[in-house]
Short mmCIF file of C-alpha atoms and ligand atoms in Angstrom, two decimals:
data_model
loop_
_atom_site.label_atom_id
_atom_site.label_comp_id
_atom_site.label_asym_id
_atom_site.label_seq_id
_atom_site.Cartn_x
_atom_site.Cartn_y
_atom_site.Cartn_z
CA MET P 193 54.33 82.96 5.25
CA THR P 194 55.26 79.54 3.40
CA ASP P 195 56.94 77.52 6.88
CA VAL P 196 56.34 74.27 7.51
CA ALA P 197 57.63 72.48 9.83
CA VAL P 198 59.55 69.32 10.54
CA LEU P 199 57.63 66.96 13.09
CA GLY P 200 59.89 64.11 12.85
CA ALA P 201 62.76 62.69 10.55
CA GLY P 202 64.00 58.68 10.04
CA MET P 203 66.10 56.62 7.93
CA HIS P 204 66.46 52.74 7.34
CA PRO P 205 70.57 52.71 7.16
CA TRP P 206 72.20 53.00 2.98
CA GLY P 207 73.07 49.09 2.64
CA LYS P 208 72.92 46.01 0.33
CA TRP P 209 70.44 44.29 2.47
CA GLY P 210 68.27 42.67 -0.37
CA ARG P 211 64.91 42.98 1.03
CA SER P 212 61.55 44.98 -0.50
CA PHE P 213 61.65 48.52 -0.58
CA VAL P 214 58.52 48.61 1.51
CA GLU P 215 60.02 47.33 4.23
CA TYR P 216 63.11 50.27 4.04
CA GLY P 217 60.39 52.90 3.65
CA ARG P 218 58.10 51.25 6.56
CA VAL P 219 60.49 51.17 9.28
CA ALA P 220 61.54 54.70 7.72
CA ALA P 221 58.50 55.47 8.22
CA ARG P 222 57.86 54.77 12.04
CA ALA P 223 60.99 56.02 12.91
CA ALA P 224 60.10 59.37 11.48
CA LEU P 225 56.56 59.54 13.16
CA ALA P 226 57.70 58.00 17.66
CA ASP P 227 60.87 60.81 16.50
CA ALA P 228 57.33 63.26 15.56
CA GLY P 229 55.55 61.60 18.81
CA LEU P 230 52.60 61.46 16.41
CA GLU P 231 50.74 57.53 15.74
CA TRP P 232 50.03 56.31 12.47
CA SER P 233 46.66 57.26 12.35
CA GLY P 234 47.22 60.95 13.18
CA VAL P 235 48.97 61.67 9.78
CA GLN P 236 45.74 62.41 7.51
CA SER P 237 47.35 61.87 4.32
CA VAL P 238 50.81 60.36 2.82
CA VAL P 239 53.33 61.01 -0.10
CA GLY P 240 55.91 58.25 -1.23
CA ALA P 241 58.32 59.05 -3.74
CA GLY P 242 57.45 55.92 -6.64
CA THR P 243 60.67 53.88 -7.82
CA VAL P 244 60.74 52.55 -11.61
CA ARG P 245 62.70 49.91 -9.42
CA GLY P 246 59.44 47.68 -7.64
CA GLY P 247 57.27 47.21 -10.17
CA TYR P 248 53.45 48.92 -9.72
CA PRO P 249 54.22 48.81 -6.23
CA GLY P 250 57.01 50.90 -6.73
CA TYR P 251 54.59 53.39 -9.26
CA VAL P 252 52.03 54.09 -6.60
CA ALA P 253 54.67 54.43 -4.14
CA GLY P 254 52.20 56.48 -2.23
CA ALA P 255 49.41 53.29 -1.12
CA THR P 256 52.15 50.66 -1.55
CA PHE P 257 53.51 52.26 2.65
CA ALA P 258 50.05 53.39 3.80
CA ARG P 259 48.76 49.47 2.95
CA ALA P 260 52.30 48.68 4.74
CA LEU P 261 51.21 51.08 7.22
CA GLY P 262 47.68 49.55 7.96
CA TRP P 263 45.53 51.02 5.99
CA GLN P 264 43.74 54.24 8.00
CA GLY P 265 42.00 56.26 5.78
CA ALA P 266 44.54 58.92 4.75
CA ARG P 267 44.86 60.10 1.67
CA VAL P 268 47.12 59.37 -0.81
CA ALA P 269 49.56 60.57 -3.58
CA SER P 270 52.67 59.04 -5.01
CA VAL P 271 55.61 61.14 -6.86
CA TYR P 272 57.89 59.88 -9.08
CA ALA P 273 60.50 62.53 -10.87
CA ALA P 274 63.87 60.50 -10.75
CA CYS P 275 66.18 61.45 -8.75
CA ALA P 276 64.59 64.59 -7.74
CA SER P 277 61.62 62.11 -5.91
CA GLY P 278 62.10 62.77 -2.39
CA ALA P 279 61.72 66.96 -3.24
CA GLN P 280 58.62 67.00 -5.53
CA ALA P 281 56.87 63.69 -2.06
CA VAL P 282 58.19 66.80 0.42
CA ALA P 283 56.64 70.20 -1.98
CA ALA P 284 53.54 67.59 -2.38
CA ALA P 285 53.65 67.71 1.63
CA ARG P 286 54.22 71.35 2.01
CA ALA P 287 51.61 72.01 -0.29
CA GLN P 288 48.44 69.90 1.27
CA ILE P 289 49.39 71.89 4.71
CA LEU P 290 50.39 75.58 3.10
CA ALA P 291 46.20 74.60 1.57
CA GLY P 292 44.42 73.67 4.68
CA GLN P 293 44.39 70.14 3.47
CA ALA P 294 46.36 68.58 5.84
CA ASP P 295 47.72 69.74 9.77
CA ALA P 296 51.03 66.73 9.47
CA VAL P 297 51.35 64.51 6.65
CA LEU P 298 54.22 61.52 6.56
CA VAL P 299 56.63 61.54 3.46
CA VAL P 300 58.56 58.45 2.53
CA GLY P 301 60.71 57.60 -0.31
CA ALA P 302 62.62 53.46 -0.64
CA ASP P 303 64.41 51.51 -2.81
CA ALA P 304 65.73 47.99 -3.48
CA ALA P 305 69.32 49.38 -5.66
CA PRO P 306 70.76 45.92 -7.93
CA LYS P 307 74.57 44.99 -8.04
CA GLY P 308 76.29 47.42 -11.19
CA PHE P 309 74.30 49.78 -12.96
CA PHE P 310 71.11 51.49 -13.48
CA ALA P 311 70.03 50.53 -16.53
CA PRO P 312 66.89 51.15 -17.84
CA ALA P 313 62.86 49.91 -18.26
CA GLY P 314 63.21 46.04 -20.34
CA GLY P 315 61.25 45.85 -23.42
CA ASP P 316 62.01 47.31 -26.47
CA ARG P 317 61.15 51.34 -26.62
CA PRO P 318 62.97 53.22 -28.77
CA ASP P 319 61.46 56.25 -28.04
CA ASP P 320 61.90 56.42 -24.91
CA PRO P 321 65.82 58.45 -24.89
CA ASP P 322 66.62 56.32 -21.27
CA TRP P 323 66.71 53.61 -23.39
CA LEU P 324 68.29 54.77 -26.32
CA ARG P 325 71.33 55.42 -24.59
CA PHE P 326 71.65 52.91 -23.10
CA ARG P 327 71.27 50.80 -26.61
CA LEU P 328 73.59 52.94 -28.67
CA LEU P 329 75.99 54.73 -27.10
CA GLY P 330 76.21 52.13 -23.79
CA ALA P 331 75.98 55.66 -21.89
CA THR P 332 75.35 54.81 -17.77
CA ASN P 333 75.67 57.27 -15.47
CA PRO P 334 79.35 56.80 -14.85
CA ALA P 335 79.96 57.50 -18.74
CA TYR P 336 78.26 61.34 -18.47
CA PHE P 337 80.35 61.91 -14.61
CA GLY P 338 83.17 60.98 -16.80
CA LEU P 339 82.07 63.76 -19.65
CA TYR P 340 81.82 66.38 -16.61
CA ALA P 341 84.77 65.68 -14.85
CA ARG P 342 87.34 65.77 -17.90
CA ARG P 343 85.58 68.09 -18.79
CA ARG P 344 86.67 70.24 -15.77
CA MET P 345 90.04 68.98 -15.90
CA ALA P 346 90.59 70.42 -19.21
CA VAL P 347 88.94 73.59 -18.95
CA TYR P 348 89.13 75.09 -14.85
CA GLY P 349 92.97 73.00 -14.12
CA ASP P 350 91.37 69.77 -11.60
CA THR P 351 93.14 67.49 -11.16
CA ALA P 352 91.54 63.69 -10.05
CA GLU P 353 93.45 64.61 -6.58
CA ASP P 354 90.85 67.21 -6.57
CA PHE P 355 88.07 64.85 -7.40
CA ALA P 356 90.37 62.05 -4.18
CA ARG P 357 90.35 64.96 -1.98
CA VAL P 358 85.71 65.21 -2.18
CA LYS P 359 85.79 61.59 -1.54
CA VAL P 360 88.69 61.67 1.92
CA LYS P 361 86.70 64.64 2.98
CA ASN P 362 83.13 62.97 2.40
CA ALA P 363 83.49 59.17 3.91
CA ALA P 364 85.12 61.53 6.60
CA ALA P 365 82.03 62.51 7.65
CA GLY P 366 80.15 58.67 6.60
CA ALA P 367 82.43 57.82 9.25
CA LEU P 368 80.76 59.45 11.70
CA ASN P 369 77.44 58.21 10.63
CA PRO P 370 75.34 55.33 12.13
CA LEU P 371 72.57 55.69 8.84
CA ALA P 372 75.10 55.58 6.24
CA ARG P 373 76.51 51.70 4.35
CA TYR P 374 80.31 53.40 3.29
CA ARG P 375 81.08 53.65 8.07
CA LYS P 376 85.29 53.89 7.58
CA ALA P 377 88.37 56.91 6.89
CA VAL P 378 89.25 56.61 3.49
CA THR P 379 92.74 57.53 2.37
CA ALA P 380 93.58 59.70 -1.50
CA GLU P 381 96.15 56.87 -2.62
CA GLU P 382 93.30 54.57 -2.42
CA VAL P 383 91.14 56.33 -3.95
CA ALA P 384 94.08 56.16 -7.09
CA ALA P 385 94.73 52.53 -6.41
CA SER P 386 91.19 51.81 -7.15
CA PRO P 387 90.09 50.47 -10.52
CA VAL P 388 89.50 53.40 -13.56
CA VAL P 389 85.95 53.21 -14.10
CA ALA P 390 84.68 55.65 -16.07
CA ASP P 391 87.59 57.73 -17.37
CA PRO P 392 89.03 60.26 -15.19
CA LEU P 393 86.75 58.98 -12.96
CA ARG P 394 87.60 55.72 -10.58
CA LEU P 395 85.62 53.66 -8.50
CA LEU P 396 85.77 55.08 -5.38
CA ASP P 397 85.31 58.36 -7.24
CA VAL P 398 81.44 57.11 -8.34
CA CYS P 399 78.44 56.39 -6.12
CA ALA P 400 77.34 53.18 -5.67
CA THR P 401 73.71 51.53 -5.94
CA SER P 402 72.12 52.03 -2.13
CA ASP P 403 69.12 49.91 -0.71
CA GLY P 404 67.74 53.08 1.33
CA GLY P 405 64.23 54.61 3.19
CA ALA P 406 64.43 57.57 4.57
CA ALA P 407 60.95 59.53 5.72
CA LEU P 408 59.52 63.02 7.31
CA VAL P 409 56.97 64.05 8.87
CA LEU P 410 55.35 67.95 7.98
CA GLY P 411 53.43 69.29 9.86
CA SER P 412 51.44 73.32 9.58
CA ILE P 413 53.75 75.34 12.56
CA GLU P 414 50.23 75.66 14.43
CA PHE P 415 50.07 72.15 15.02
CA ALA P 416 54.42 72.49 16.03
CA ARG P 417 52.84 74.87 18.15
CA ALA P 418 50.00 73.55 19.89
CA ARG P 419 51.99 69.97 20.36
CA GLY P 420 53.77 72.03 22.14
CA VAL P 421 57.44 73.14 20.20
CA ALA P 422 57.49 76.47 19.82
CA ASP P 423 60.84 76.22 17.80
CA PRO P 424 61.04 73.36 15.30
CA VAL P 425 63.35 73.18 12.21
CA ARG P 426 60.85 74.62 8.71
CA ILE P 427 61.20 73.39 5.32
CA ARG P 428 61.40 77.62 4.03
CA ALA P 429 61.68 77.02 -0.52
CA VAL P 430 60.94 73.83 -2.14
CA SER P 431 62.71 74.22 -5.70
CA THR P 432 61.74 71.72 -8.11
CA VAL P 433 61.68 74.24 -11.47
CA THR P 434 62.41 72.73 -14.99
CA PRO P 435 65.57 73.90 -16.77
CA ARG P 436 65.28 75.89 -19.23
CA TYR P 437 65.35 76.35 -23.50
CA PRO P 438 67.63 76.31 -24.78
CA ARG P 439 69.76 73.68 -22.56
CA THR P 440 73.41 73.71 -23.67
CA VAL P 441 74.38 71.27 -20.78
CA LEU P 442 74.45 67.54 -21.83
CA ASP P 443 72.66 66.01 -19.31
CA LEU P 444 71.63 62.16 -18.55
CA PRO P 445 69.68 60.65 -20.19
CA ASP P 446 70.04 63.25 -23.23
CA ILE P 447 72.69 61.87 -26.81
CA ALA P 448 72.57 65.69 -27.87
CA THR P 449 72.01 69.39 -25.74
CA ASP P 450 69.24 71.65 -26.97
CA SER P 451 70.61 74.06 -29.71
CA ALA P 452 72.22 77.14 -29.03
CA CYS P 453 70.39 78.03 -32.66
CA GLY P 454 67.12 79.92 -33.40
CA ALA P 455 67.02 80.29 -29.08
CA GLY P 456 66.26 84.26 -29.28
CA ALA P 457 63.58 83.86 -32.39
CA GLY P 458 60.47 85.30 -30.94
CA ALA P 459 61.43 86.36 -27.51
CA ASP P 460 64.78 87.61 -25.83
CA ALA P 461 63.73 87.19 -22.18
CA GLY P 462 63.44 83.25 -22.48
CA ALA P 463 66.93 83.57 -24.38
CA ALA P 464 68.79 86.33 -21.64
CA SER P 465 67.39 83.73 -18.71
CA ALA P 466 68.73 80.47 -20.89
CA ALA P 467 71.84 81.96 -19.68
CA VAL P 468 71.75 80.31 -15.82
CA PRO P 469 72.51 76.70 -17.11
CA PHE P 470 70.19 74.20 -15.08
CA ARG P 471 71.27 73.22 -11.21
CA ALA P 472 72.26 76.98 -10.85
CA SER P 473 69.27 78.17 -11.35
CA ILE P 474 67.41 75.01 -9.35
CA ALA P 475 69.61 76.92 -5.85
CA ARG P 476 68.56 80.06 -7.32
CA ALA P 477 64.65 79.32 -7.19
CA VAL P 478 64.43 78.54 -3.99
CA TYR P 479 66.52 81.58 -2.50
CA GLU P 480 64.96 83.04 -4.15
CA GLU P 481 61.56 81.53 -2.32
CA ALA P 482 63.10 80.95 1.37
CA GLY P 483 64.69 84.76 1.52
CA VAL P 484 67.12 84.06 2.26
CA GLY P 485 71.53 83.45 -0.21
CA PRO P 486 74.87 81.77 -0.19
CA GLU P 487 75.91 83.85 2.22
CA ASP P 488 73.57 82.28 5.00
CA LEU P 489 73.88 78.98 5.48
CA SER P 490 75.68 76.81 8.15
CA LEU P 491 75.70 74.05 6.15
CA ALA P 492 75.05 72.52 2.61
CA GLU P 493 73.60 69.06 1.76
CA VAL P 494 74.43 68.43 -2.16
CA TYR P 495 73.90 65.52 -4.91
CA ASP P 496 77.81 64.03 -5.20
CA LEU P 497 76.79 61.02 -7.78
CA SER P 498 81.08 62.00 -8.41
CA THR P 499 83.23 63.61 -6.68
CA ALA P 500 84.00 65.48 -9.09
CA LEU P 501 79.86 67.07 -9.82
CA GLU P 502 80.54 67.99 -5.53
CA LEU P 503 82.59 70.45 -7.13
CA GLU P 504 80.08 71.38 -9.61
CA TRP P 505 77.81 72.06 -7.08
CA TYR P 506 79.97 74.27 -4.46
CA GLU P 507 79.88 76.55 -7.98
CA ASP P 508 76.04 76.24 -8.18
CA ILE P 509 75.17 77.01 -5.30
CA GLY P 510 77.08 79.60 -5.12
CA LEU P 511 79.99 79.13 -2.56
CA CYS P 512 82.38 79.54 -4.79
CA GLY P 513 82.47 80.96 -8.37
CA PRO P 514 82.88 79.54 -11.51
CA GLY P 515 86.31 77.04 -11.22
CA GLU P 516 87.36 77.47 -7.82
CA GLY P 517 85.32 74.55 -5.70
CA ALA P 518 89.00 72.78 -5.77
CA SER P 519 90.54 75.37 -4.37
CA LEU P 520 87.38 75.76 -1.46
CA LEU P 521 87.80 72.28 -1.13
CA GLY P 522 91.41 72.34 -1.09
CA LYS P 523 91.42 75.47 1.76
CA GLY P 524 88.84 72.23 3.76
CA ALA P 525 85.76 75.52 3.78
CA THR P 526 83.49 72.31 3.36
CA ALA P 527 84.63 69.73 5.35
CA LEU P 528 83.65 69.22 8.83
CA GLY P 529 85.02 72.14 10.95
CA GLY P 530 85.52 74.73 7.53
CA ARG P 531 82.81 77.41 7.12
CA LEU P 532 80.77 75.42 5.25
CA PRO P 533 80.78 71.33 6.45
CA VAL P 534 78.79 70.65 3.32
CA ASN P 535 77.84 66.53 3.42
CA ALA P 536 78.37 66.76 6.64
CA SER P 537 76.27 63.52 6.63
CA GLY P 538 78.51 61.50 4.31
CA GLY P 539 76.69 62.67 1.34
CA LEU P 540 76.19 59.90 -2.38
CA ALA P 541 80.35 59.01 -1.27
CA SER P 542 79.21 57.27 2.08
CA PHE P 543 75.91 56.43 1.54
CA GLY P 544 75.34 55.18 -2.77
CA GLU P 545 72.14 56.46 -4.02
CA ALA P 546 68.96 54.75 -2.84
CA VAL P 547 66.66 57.59 -5.51
CA PRO P 548 63.37 57.98 -4.34
CA ALA P 549 64.86 58.27 -0.25
CA GLN P 550 67.79 60.57 -1.28
CA ALA P 551 67.04 63.34 -1.72
CA ILE P 552 64.59 63.27 1.34
CA ALA P 553 67.17 61.71 3.38
CA GLN P 554 69.37 64.78 2.29
CA VAL P 555 66.06 67.45 4.25
CA CYS P 556 66.90 64.63 7.27
CA GLU P 557 70.01 65.63 7.57
CA LEU P 558 69.79 69.06 7.93
CA THR P 559 66.95 68.38 10.47
CA TRP P 560 68.49 66.63 12.85
CA GLN P 561 71.93 68.66 12.35
CA LEU P 562 68.78 72.18 12.40
CA ARG P 563 68.35 70.83 15.70
CA GLY P 564 71.87 70.42 17.09
CA ALA P 565 71.76 66.12 17.06
CA ALA P 566 74.28 65.07 15.27
CA GLY P 567 76.12 63.99 17.55
CA ALA P 568 79.97 63.93 16.07
CA ARG P 569 78.78 65.46 12.57
CA GLN P 570 77.31 68.70 14.73
CA VAL P 571 78.06 71.68 12.10
CA PRO P 572 78.34 74.07 15.37
CA GLY P 573 75.13 76.17 16.08
CA ALA P 574 73.63 76.08 11.49
CA ARG P 575 71.25 77.30 11.36
CA VAL P 576 70.11 77.57 7.52
CA GLY P 577 70.47 74.84 5.10
CA ILE P 578 69.26 73.89 1.58
CA ALA P 579 70.20 70.56 0.42
CA VAL P 580 70.44 69.97 -3.59
CA ASN P 581 69.34 67.28 -5.84
CA GLN P 582 69.02 66.88 -9.47
CA GLY P 583 66.85 64.06 -11.26
CA LEU P 584 67.58 62.93 -14.73
CA PHE P 585 65.18 63.92 -17.63
CA GLY P 586 65.48 67.67 -16.09
CA HIS P 587 63.88 67.47 -12.40
CA GLY P 588 64.77 70.05 -10.21
CA SER P 589 65.25 69.51 -6.35
CA ALA P 590 66.06 72.29 -3.29
CA VAL P 591 65.44 72.69 0.27
CA VAL P 592 66.36 75.19 2.15
CA ALA P 593 65.02 74.36 5.64
CA VAL P 594 65.75 77.21 8.45
CA ARG P 595 66.20 76.85 12.18
CA MET U 57 74.10 34.11 -46.64
CA GLU U 58 74.72 37.85 -47.76
CA ARG U 59 74.11 40.23 -43.46
CA THR U 60 72.07 42.96 -45.05
CA ARG U 61 73.81 46.87 -43.74
CA LYS U 62 70.59 48.62 -41.72
CA PRO U 63 70.15 52.23 -39.13
CA ALA U 64 70.37 51.26 -35.09
CA VAL U 65 68.15 53.38 -35.38
CA PRO U 66 66.61 54.75 -38.54
CA GLY U 67 66.40 58.22 -39.74
CA TRP U 68 69.77 59.06 -37.64
CA PHE U 69 72.15 59.50 -40.22
CA SER U 70 72.52 59.07 -44.30
CA GLU U 71 75.24 57.85 -45.51
CA GLU U 72 74.58 58.95 -49.37
CA GLY U 73 77.28 60.77 -50.70
CA GLY U 74 79.57 60.88 -47.24
CA PHE U 75 78.04 60.43 -43.72
CA ARG U 76 75.82 62.64 -42.02
CA LEU U 77 73.88 62.88 -39.10
CA LEU U 78 70.11 63.78 -39.57
CA GLY U 79 68.17 66.33 -37.63
CA THR U 80 65.28 68.47 -37.73
CA ARG U 81 65.51 72.42 -38.35
CA CYS U 82 62.03 74.58 -37.49
CA PRO U 83 61.55 76.62 -41.18
CA ALA U 84 59.76 79.61 -38.62
CA CYS U 85 62.83 80.08 -35.75
CA ALA U 86 66.07 77.64 -37.29
CA ALA U 87 65.94 75.70 -33.64
CA VAL U 88 67.86 72.44 -35.29
CA PHE U 89 67.05 68.68 -32.85
CA PHE U 90 69.39 66.20 -32.94
CA PRO U 91 68.05 63.75 -32.34
CA ARG U 92 65.67 64.82 -34.98
CA GLU U 93 62.40 66.54 -33.64
CA ASP U 94 59.78 65.47 -36.66
CA ALA U 95 56.19 66.32 -34.96
CA TYR U 96 57.36 70.07 -32.79
CA CYS U 97 59.76 72.54 -32.47
CA ARG U 98 60.19 73.08 -29.00
CA ASN U 99 61.23 76.14 -28.54
CA PRO U 100 59.36 77.76 -26.69
CA HIS U 101 59.61 81.49 -28.14
CA CYS U 102 58.95 79.98 -31.67
CA ALA U 103 55.10 80.13 -32.31
CA GLY U 104 55.29 77.95 -35.20
CA GLY U 105 54.25 77.68 -38.17
CA GLY U 106 55.51 75.24 -40.78
CA ALA U 107 56.44 70.73 -41.04
CA MET U 108 60.23 70.11 -39.07
CA GLU U 109 62.22 69.87 -41.80
CA GLU U 110 65.27 67.92 -42.36
CA VAL U 111 68.39 68.83 -41.90
CA PRO U 112 72.56 67.92 -42.02
CA LEU U 113 74.39 67.88 -39.45
CA SER U 114 77.79 69.47 -39.26
CA ARG U 115 80.59 66.67 -40.53
CA ARG U 116 83.01 68.66 -37.98
CA GLY U 117 83.21 69.31 -34.16
CA ARG U 118 85.17 69.93 -31.59
CA VAL U 119 85.94 67.90 -28.74
CA TRP U 120 83.54 69.42 -25.41
CA SER U 121 85.28 66.05 -23.77
CA TYR U 122 85.67 62.68 -23.47
CA THR U 123 85.72 59.22 -21.01
CA ASP U 124 85.71 55.51 -21.42
CA GLY U 125 83.38 52.21 -20.20
CA ARG U 126 85.67 50.30 -18.28
CA TYR U 127 82.91 48.31 -17.44
CA ARG U 128 80.34 46.05 -20.04
CA PRO U 129 77.01 48.74 -20.16
CA PRO U 130 73.84 47.27 -19.25
CA ALA U 131 71.03 45.68 -21.83
CA PRO U 132 69.64 46.68 -24.05
CA TYR U 133 73.32 47.51 -24.98
CA PRO U 134 74.39 44.68 -27.72
CA SER U 135 77.52 42.60 -25.92
CA ASP U 136 78.55 39.13 -25.71
CA PRO U 137 78.65 37.95 -22.49
CA GLU U 138 79.89 35.89 -22.76
CA GLU U 139 83.28 37.36 -25.14
CA PRO U 140 85.39 39.76 -23.05
CA TRP U 141 84.76 43.25 -22.21
CA GLU U 142 86.98 45.52 -24.66
CA PRO U 143 86.33 49.70 -23.69
CA TYR U 144 84.91 51.37 -25.64
CA THR U 145 85.62 55.30 -25.46
CA LEU U 146 83.01 58.32 -25.82
CA LEU U 147 83.03 61.77 -26.89
CA ALA U 148 80.83 64.83 -26.33
CA VAL U 149 81.61 67.17 -29.50
CA GLU U 150 80.53 70.52 -29.94
CA LEU U 151 79.11 71.66 -33.41
CA GLU U 152 80.17 75.12 -33.91
CA ALA U 153 76.97 75.54 -36.72
CA GLU U 154 74.64 74.58 -35.09
CA GLY U 155 75.78 75.26 -30.97
CA MET U 156 74.62 71.82 -29.75
CA VAL U 157 76.42 69.43 -27.81
CA VAL U 158 76.44 65.21 -29.08
CA LEU U 159 77.36 62.06 -27.98
CA GLY U 160 79.30 59.33 -29.48
CA GLN U 161 80.80 56.62 -29.80
CA ALA U 162 84.57 56.60 -31.39
CA VAL U 163 86.19 54.43 -34.32
CA PRO U 164 88.02 51.45 -32.42
CA GLY U 165 90.88 52.22 -31.32
CA VAL U 166 91.14 55.61 -31.00
CA GLY U 167 91.40 56.17 -26.94
CA PRO U 168 91.20 58.48 -24.20
CA ALA U 169 95.26 59.52 -24.74
CA ASP U 170 94.64 59.67 -28.51
CA LEU U 171 92.34 62.46 -27.27
CA GLU U 172 91.79 65.93 -25.25
CA VAL U 173 89.15 68.90 -24.84
CA GLY U 174 89.42 70.76 -28.47
CA MET U 175 90.33 68.73 -30.80
CA GLU U 176 89.06 68.78 -34.04
CA VAL U 177 86.67 65.24 -35.22
CA GLU U 178 84.26 64.26 -37.75
CA VAL U 179 81.58 61.67 -37.60
CA VAL U 180 81.82 58.92 -40.26
CA GLY U 181 79.44 55.49 -39.87
CA GLY U 182 80.79 52.63 -38.07
CA VAL U 183 78.97 48.92 -36.42
CA LEU U 184 77.23 48.74 -33.27
CA ALA U 185 76.49 45.21 -33.46
CA GLU U 186 75.97 41.59 -35.77
CA ASP U 187 73.73 39.62 -35.64
CA ALA U 188 72.86 36.15 -38.15
CA ASP U 189 71.28 38.29 -40.66
CA THR U 190 72.07 41.51 -39.73
CA VAL U 191 75.03 44.22 -39.45
CA TRP U 192 73.56 47.00 -37.45
CA THR U 193 75.83 50.46 -38.89
CA THR U 194 75.80 53.47 -36.38
CA TRP U 195 77.36 56.71 -36.09
CA ARG U 196 80.87 57.35 -34.38
CA PHE U 197 83.23 60.54 -34.33
CA ARG U 198 87.21 60.31 -35.28
CA PRO U 199 90.16 62.55 -35.28
CA VAL U 200 90.59 64.55 -37.89
CA GLY U 201 94.00 63.64 -40.42
CA GLY U 202 93.49 60.20 -38.54
CA ARG U 203 94.81 59.45 -35.72
CA ALA U 204 96.40 61.39 -33.42
ZN1 ZN V 742 60.65 76.64 -34.13
#
């Protein structure tokens, strides 16, 4: 049995609050502890998901949050994996619980984002691919999203209207989520009237950068039972896989893909498995570990950095075949009330991205949905949920939670 | 004073005898790397052996995708905040022989409306930025046969 229980979930609302990420993380942590009915002194470990935007305290996020909550001697870890930091924090906490090192672990991620584009860390660093893509190409994150979107239009026949429909769907869900930054319905006309950021994507196709914080209290199943929680939401699997060589699909922050030349030299098995693109391999690993498949899902939280990217995720996590994402969306299958709601939380479209908090926030949403406590955006009878994400530099992130 | 031309990044391209992007090739498994990988081969199935060799990449490729930047990117992109922002066009170009996709800006004057996925383009030299004593050179992609 590799399940761990979600004892508590909590968030600081997303927005642009102008305060330190430490404050957001502390608020989220206290909310998660209160939800678990535990004192801060009742957890034996804290894992922080780091941020590169808070200076040194951001790199040592675990200790930063522990200090803000008041030193109580818990063991500490800090992890950083860009957008996948939250999933790595969950994975680290889970490993400690399954190893018997802790009954209850607090997981926290929070960020305070700049206005506008994310930029690389400062200084002259010509050995850093993230610095080079900005220096030589001005290739912002939305530039990559624009490339993927145009590619879909050319290969699958997706249209700007298909992309806008994702925003309309996610905004409708986000309007029902008090923790979301944007809580207003959006029309296709409003998307089409917003300025182009990176052709073919418009402002309302691309997710914003936000402040926010999210936290979970995870514990062993025995500990949950001893506290009278007989049927907790369980994290059944976590995937933090890396890509396989040769990685032939362009990804942030790279200036080029690997070369398919010479891939077969040595072992053919490696070349064959490389045929599964990275995002699909993230989902495959978590399904395998959980012993479930896409047909078992009640809902999915996917990383919609752009509207077009949400459609890619449908295909990558097996909700439909390659190129069928827009059609699945068009049928209403992925909207609230549909067969398999995607981003019932409102997604990044409604939250904006608070990098290290985002994967944790996805698990908060799964938790509330699986408890039947998601209010107006509740997916009826939710039993199995997946959350997927990808951190730049090759970080997979996926969680399957069940009830 | 005459300004000197310097590559914006050393060793990634050569302007002698026609502009070429420069990668490296592993002598053991023939894998090609761009940006250049000089110290080791990244193919996990390769036993390695022998120093990585510099190799010019294909002159031509096909457009895998394209986009543009309507807003000024943050530093370190060289751009004068006092000047009005001129959108640039970014291409992802598939090089058949190398089996890889390489990013690069289009030559000035080529916009998304001039491009199509699958269109043939060639790599040419260009200027990334100029300052008091230096012209910083880079690579650009241009539709074959001039502007579409
Ligand atoms: Zn090799």
